[in-house]
Amino acid sequence: MLSRSLLTATITTLVGVLLLGAQPAEAAVHFYLEPGESKCFYEDLARNSLMLIKYKLEVSADGGRNYIDTTNPNSPTGLDADVFFTVEETFDNNHMVGSQLGSHADFLFTAFDGGEHRVCLRPQVGPGYKLNQKARLTLDVSTGDKSILDKGEAKGEEIQQRVQKLTQTLRFLKNEYQVFRHKEAIFRDLSEDVNSGAVKWIIFQFVVLIGICYFQLDTLKTFFVKQKVV
């Protein structure tokens, strides 16, 4: 039989393990990226669990000697730099289940199925251009239930910032769509002009060809008539 002290120690250990397992999983890492480089890591997520990634993107303008935080709204870099995330289910033939730009230094993902997920991230500038400078990326990854969302501060301000960024994105897309429609109209008009000119040129060639044939036939007819007379 186990002694009382050994039994107490065993129970304490089990309770500690259970409490540890009940806490959301967290991991903080940082790594350096060369210009245009992307990084991937793997997370084992339970079904319907959340993964919250807090990140800080720092860019170097002097070849890696100094880094400036670009996720800070008051950053002096002048770069509209952020991080683009993709999430794939490795257990389902690398099926992509998430693809979006981070928002104000965080990225939230909900796992629809349990299993290993591959998370890839790529610093970019503006609408999809790769960052052509060295970067340092710090990640704080939390996984668990919705309780991990309670860690954030100033939620109202964060939501307002997200709305502003979404509004800017929609405005940019609207402008791009208008430019696309304008170019499409120019291309359509040009195509119609080219097609109309091609049709006219074909008709002109056809008329000229008929005229040449008629002239040749008339010449041959005259020639044969003269031959008979002679």
CSV table of C-alpha atoms in Angstrom, one decimal:
chain,number,residue,atom,x,y,z
A,1,MET,CA,0.0,0.0,0.0
A,2,LEU,CA,1.1,3.5,-0.7
A,3,SER,CA,2.0,5.7,2.3
A,4,ARG,CA,0.0,8.8,3.0
A,5,SER,CA,2.8,11.2,2.0
A,6,LEU,CA,3.4,9.3,-1.3
A,7,LEU,CA,-0.3,9.3,-2.0
A,8,THR,CA,-0.5,13.0,-1.3
A,9,ALA,CA,2.4,13.8,-3.5
A,10,THR,CA,0.9,11.7,-6.3
A,11,ILE,CA,-2.4,13.5,-6.1
A,12,THR,CA,-0.7,16.9,-6.0
A,13,THR,CA,1.3,16.0,-9.1
A,14,LEU,CA,-1.8,14.8,-11.0
A,15,VAL,CA,-3.7,17.9,-10.1
A,16,GLY,CA,-0.8,20.1,-11.2
A,17,VAL,CA,-0.6,18.2,-14.6
A,18,LEU,CA,-4.4,18.7,-15.1
A,19,LEU,CA,-4.2,22.4,-14.3
A,20,LEU,CA,-1.3,22.8,-16.6
A,21,GLY,CA,-3.2,21.0,-19.4
A,22,ALA,CA,-6.2,23.2,-18.8
A,23,GLN,CA,-4.2,26.4,-19.5
A,24,PRO,CA,-4.1,27.8,-23.0
A,25,ALA,CA,-0.9,26.8,-24.8
A,26,GLU,CA,1.5,29.7,-25.4
A,27,ALA,CA,4.8,30.1,-27.2
A,28,ALA,CA,6.9,33.2,-28.0
A,29,VAL,CA,9.5,33.0,-30.7
A,30,HIS,CA,11.4,35.4,-32.9
A,31,PHE,CA,13.4,34.9,-36.1
A,32,TYR,CA,15.1,36.9,-38.8
A,33,LEU,CA,14.0,37.1,-42.4
A,34,GLU,CA,15.9,37.9,-45.5
A,35,PRO,CA,14.3,40.2,-48.1
A,36,GLY,CA,11.4,38.4,-49.7
A,37,GLU,CA,11.7,35.4,-47.4
A,38,SER,CA,8.7,33.6,-45.7
A,39,LYS,CA,8.6,31.3,-42.7
A,40,CYS,CA,6.3,28.4,-41.7
A,41,PHE,CA,5.7,26.6,-38.4
A,42,TYR,CA,3.3,23.8,-37.3
A,43,GLU,CA,0.6,23.8,-34.6
A,44,ASP,CA,-1.5,20.9,-33.4
A,45,LEU,CA,-5.0,22.4,-32.9
A,46,ALA,CA,-8.1,20.8,-31.5
A,47,ARG,CA,-11.4,21.0,-33.3
A,48,ASN,CA,-13.1,24.4,-32.9
A,49,SER,CA,-10.1,25.7,-30.9
A,50,LEU,CA,-8.7,29.2,-31.4
A,51,MET,CA,-5.2,30.3,-32.3
A,52,LEU,CA,-4.2,33.9,-31.6
A,53,ILE,CA,-0.9,35.2,-32.9
A,54,LYS,CA,0.4,38.4,-31.5
A,55,TYR,CA,3.3,39.6,-33.7
A,56,LYS,CA,5.7,42.5,-34.0
A,57,LEU,CA,7.3,43.2,-37.4
A,58,GLU,CA,10.6,45.1,-37.4
A,59,VAL,CA,12.3,46.2,-40.5
A,60,SER,CA,16.0,47.1,-41.0
A,61,ALA,CA,17.0,49.8,-43.4
A,62,ASP,CA,20.8,49.4,-42.8
A,63,GLY,CA,21.3,45.7,-43.6
A,64,GLY,CA,20.3,44.2,-40.2
A,65,ARG,CA,22.2,46.5,-37.8
A,66,ASN,CA,19.1,48.3,-36.5
A,67,TYR,CA,15.4,47.3,-36.6
A,68,ILE,CA,12.3,49.6,-36.4
A,69,ASP,CA,8.9,48.4,-35.4
A,70,THR,CA,6.5,48.8,-38.3
A,71,THR,CA,3.4,47.5,-36.4
A,72,ASN,CA,3.6,50.7,-34.3
A,73,PRO,CA,1.2,53.3,-35.8
A,74,ASN,CA,3.8,56.0,-35.0
A,75,SER,CA,6.6,54.1,-36.7
A,76,PRO,CA,9.1,56.4,-38.6
A,77,THR,CA,9.8,53.9,-41.4
A,78,GLY,CA,7.1,55.3,-43.7
A,79,LEU,CA,6.4,51.7,-44.8
A,80,ASP,CA,2.9,50.2,-45.0
A,81,ALA,CA,4.3,46.9,-44.0
A,82,ASP,CA,2.4,44.0,-42.4
A,83,VAL,CA,2.3,40.2,-42.3
A,84,PHE,CA,0.3,37.9,-44.6
A,85,PHE,CA,-0.8,34.6,-43.0
A,86,THR,CA,-1.8,31.3,-44.6
A,87,VAL,CA,-3.0,28.2,-42.7
A,88,GLU,CA,-3.1,24.7,-44.2
A,89,GLU,CA,-4.3,21.4,-42.8
A,90,THR,CA,-1.4,19.0,-43.2
A,91,PHE,CA,-3.7,16.1,-42.4
A,92,ASP,CA,-6.0,16.9,-45.4
A,93,ASN,CA,-3.4,17.1,-48.3
A,94,ASN,CA,-2.3,20.6,-47.2
A,95,HIS,CA,-5.8,22.0,-47.8
A,96,MET,CA,-5.7,25.8,-47.3
A,97,VAL,CA,-8.2,26.9,-44.7
A,98,GLY,CA,-7.0,30.4,-43.9
A,99,SER,CA,-5.4,33.2,-45.9
A,100,GLN,CA,-5.5,36.8,-44.8
A,101,LEU,CA,-3.5,39.9,-43.8
A,102,GLY,CA,-2.8,40.4,-40.1
A,103,SER,CA,-4.6,43.2,-38.4
A,104,HIS,CA,-2.8,45.6,-36.1
A,105,ALA,CA,-0.3,43.1,-34.8
A,106,ASP,CA,-2.6,40.1,-34.3
A,107,PHE,CA,-4.0,37.2,-36.3
A,108,LEU,CA,-6.9,35.0,-35.2
A,109,PHE,CA,-7.8,31.6,-36.6
A,110,THR,CA,-10.4,29.0,-35.7
A,111,ALA,CA,-9.7,25.4,-36.4
A,112,PHE,CA,-12.6,23.6,-38.1
A,113,ASP,CA,-11.0,20.2,-37.7
A,114,GLY,CA,-8.5,18.8,-35.2
A,115,GLY,CA,-5.0,18.0,-36.3
A,116,GLU,CA,-1.7,19.5,-37.4
A,117,HIS,CA,-1.8,22.8,-39.1
A,118,ARG,CA,1.0,24.6,-41.0
A,119,VAL,CA,1.1,28.3,-40.5
A,120,CYS,CA,3.1,30.3,-43.0
A,121,LEU,CA,3.7,34.0,-42.8
A,122,ARG,CA,5.3,36.5,-45.2
A,123,PRO,CA,6.1,40.2,-44.6
A,124,GLN,CA,4.7,42.4,-47.3
A,125,VAL,CA,4.4,46.0,-48.3
A,126,GLY,CA,1.2,47.5,-49.6
A,127,PRO,CA,-1.2,45.4,-51.6
A,128,GLY,CA,0.8,42.1,-51.9
A,129,TYR,CA,4.3,43.3,-52.6
A,130,LYS,CA,7.1,41.3,-50.9
A,131,LEU,CA,9.2,43.2,-48.4
A,132,ASN,CA,12.7,43.9,-50.0
A,133,GLN,CA,14.4,44.6,-46.7
A,134,LYS,CA,15.7,42.4,-43.8
A,135,ALA,CA,13.1,41.9,-41.1
A,136,ARG,CA,12.8,40.6,-37.6
A,137,LEU,CA,9.5,39.0,-36.6
A,138,THR,CA,8.4,38.3,-33.0
A,139,LEU,CA,5.5,35.9,-32.5
A,140,ASP,CA,3.5,35.2,-29.3
A,141,VAL,CA,1.3,32.2,-30.2
A,142,SER,CA,-1.7,31.3,-28.0
A,143,THR,CA,-4.0,28.3,-28.5
A,144,GLY,CA,-7.1,27.3,-26.6
A,145,ASP,CA,-10.7,28.4,-26.2
A,146,LYS,CA,-12.2,31.9,-26.3
A,147,SER,CA,-10.5,32.8,-23.0
A,148,ILE,CA,-7.4,33.6,-24.9
A,149,LEU,CA,-9.2,36.6,-26.3
A,150,ASP,CA,-9.4,38.2,-22.9
A,151,LYS,CA,-5.7,39.0,-22.8
A,152,GLY,CA,-6.1,42.0,-25.1
A,153,GLU,CA,-6.2,45.5,-23.8
A,154,ALA,CA,-8.1,48.5,-25.1
A,155,LYS,CA,-10.6,46.4,-27.1
A,156,GLY,CA,-12.6,49.3,-28.2
A,157,GLU,CA,-9.6,51.1,-29.6
A,158,GLU,CA,-8.5,48.0,-31.3
A,159,ILE,CA,-11.9,47.4,-32.9
A,160,GLN,CA,-11.9,51.0,-34.1
A,161,GLN,CA,-8.5,50.6,-35.6
A,162,ARG,CA,-9.6,47.4,-37.4
A,163,VAL,CA,-12.7,49.2,-38.8
A,164,GLN,CA,-10.5,52.1,-40.0
A,165,LYS,CA,-8.1,49.6,-41.7
A,166,LEU,CA,-11.0,47.7,-43.3
A,167,THR,CA,-12.5,51.0,-44.5
A,168,GLN,CA,-9.1,51.9,-46.1
A,169,THR,CA,-8.9,48.5,-47.7
A,170,LEU,CA,-12.4,48.8,-49.1
A,171,ARG,CA,-11.6,52.2,-50.5
A,172,PHE,CA,-8.4,50.9,-52.1
A,173,LEU,CA,-10.3,48.0,-53.7
A,174,LYS,CA,-13.0,50.4,-54.9
A,175,ASN,CA,-10.4,52.6,-56.6
A,176,GLU,CA,-8.7,49.6,-58.1
A,177,TYR,CA,-12.1,48.4,-59.4
A,178,GLN,CA,-12.8,51.8,-61.0
A,179,VAL,CA,-9.3,51.8,-62.6
A,180,PHE,CA,-10.0,48.3,-63.9
A,181,ARG,CA,-13.4,49.3,-65.4
A,182,HIS,CA,-11.8,52.3,-67.1
A,183,LYS,CA,-9.0,50.2,-68.6
A,184,GLU,CA,-11.6,47.6,-69.6
A,185,ALA,CA,-13.7,50.3,-71.4
A,186,ILE,CA,-10.6,51.6,-73.2
A,187,PHE,CA,-9.6,48.1,-74.3
A,188,ARG,CA,-13.2,47.3,-75.5
A,189,ASP,CA,-13.3,50.5,-77.6
A,190,LEU,CA,-9.9,49.8,-79.0
A,191,SER,CA,-10.9,46.2,-79.9
A,192,GLU,CA,-14.1,47.4,-81.6
A,193,ASP,CA,-12.1,49.9,-83.6
A,194,VAL,CA,-9.5,47.3,-84.6
A,195,ASN,CA,-12.3,44.8,-85.6
A,196,SER,CA,-14.1,47.5,-87.5
A,197,GLY,CA,-11.0,48.5,-89.4
A,198,ALA,CA,-10.1,44.8,-90.1
A,199,VAL,CA,-13.6,44.2,-91.6
A,200,LYS,CA,-13.3,47.3,-93.7
A,201,TRP,CA,-9.9,46.3,-94.9
A,202,ILE,CA,-11.1,42.8,-95.8
A,203,ILE,CA,-14.0,44.2,-97.8
A,204,PHE,CA,-11.7,46.6,-99.6
A,205,GLN,CA,-9.3,43.7,-100.5
A,206,PHE,CA,-12.3,41.6,-101.7
A,207,VAL,CA,-13.5,44.5,-103.9
A,208,VAL,CA,-10.0,45.0,-105.3
A,209,LEU,CA,-9.7,41.2,-105.9
A,210,ILE,CA,-13.0,41.2,-107.8
A,211,GLY,CA,-11.8,44.2,-109.9
A,212,ILE,CA,-8.5,42.5,-110.8
A,213,CYS,CA,-10.3,39.3,-111.8
A,214,TYR,CA,-12.8,41.2,-113.9
A,215,PHE,CA,-9.9,43.1,-115.6
A,216,GLN,CA,-8.0,39.9,-116.3
A,217,LEU,CA,-11.1,38.1,-117.7
A,218,ASP,CA,-11.8,41.1,-119.9
A,219,THR,CA,-8.2,41.2,-121.1
A,220,LEU,CA,-8.3,37.5,-121.9
A,221,LYS,CA,-11.6,37.8,-123.7
A,222,THR,CA,-10.2,40.6,-125.8
A,223,PHE,CA,-7.1,38.6,-126.5
A,224,PHE,CA,-9.0,35.5,-127.7
A,225,VAL,CA,-11.3,37.6,-129.9
A,226,LYS,CA,-8.3,39.2,-131.6
A,227,GLN,CA,-6.8,35.7,-132.1
A,228,LYS,CA,-9.9,34.5,-133.9
A,229,VAL,CA,-9.9,37.6,-136.1
A,230,VAL,CA,-6.3,37.0,-137.1
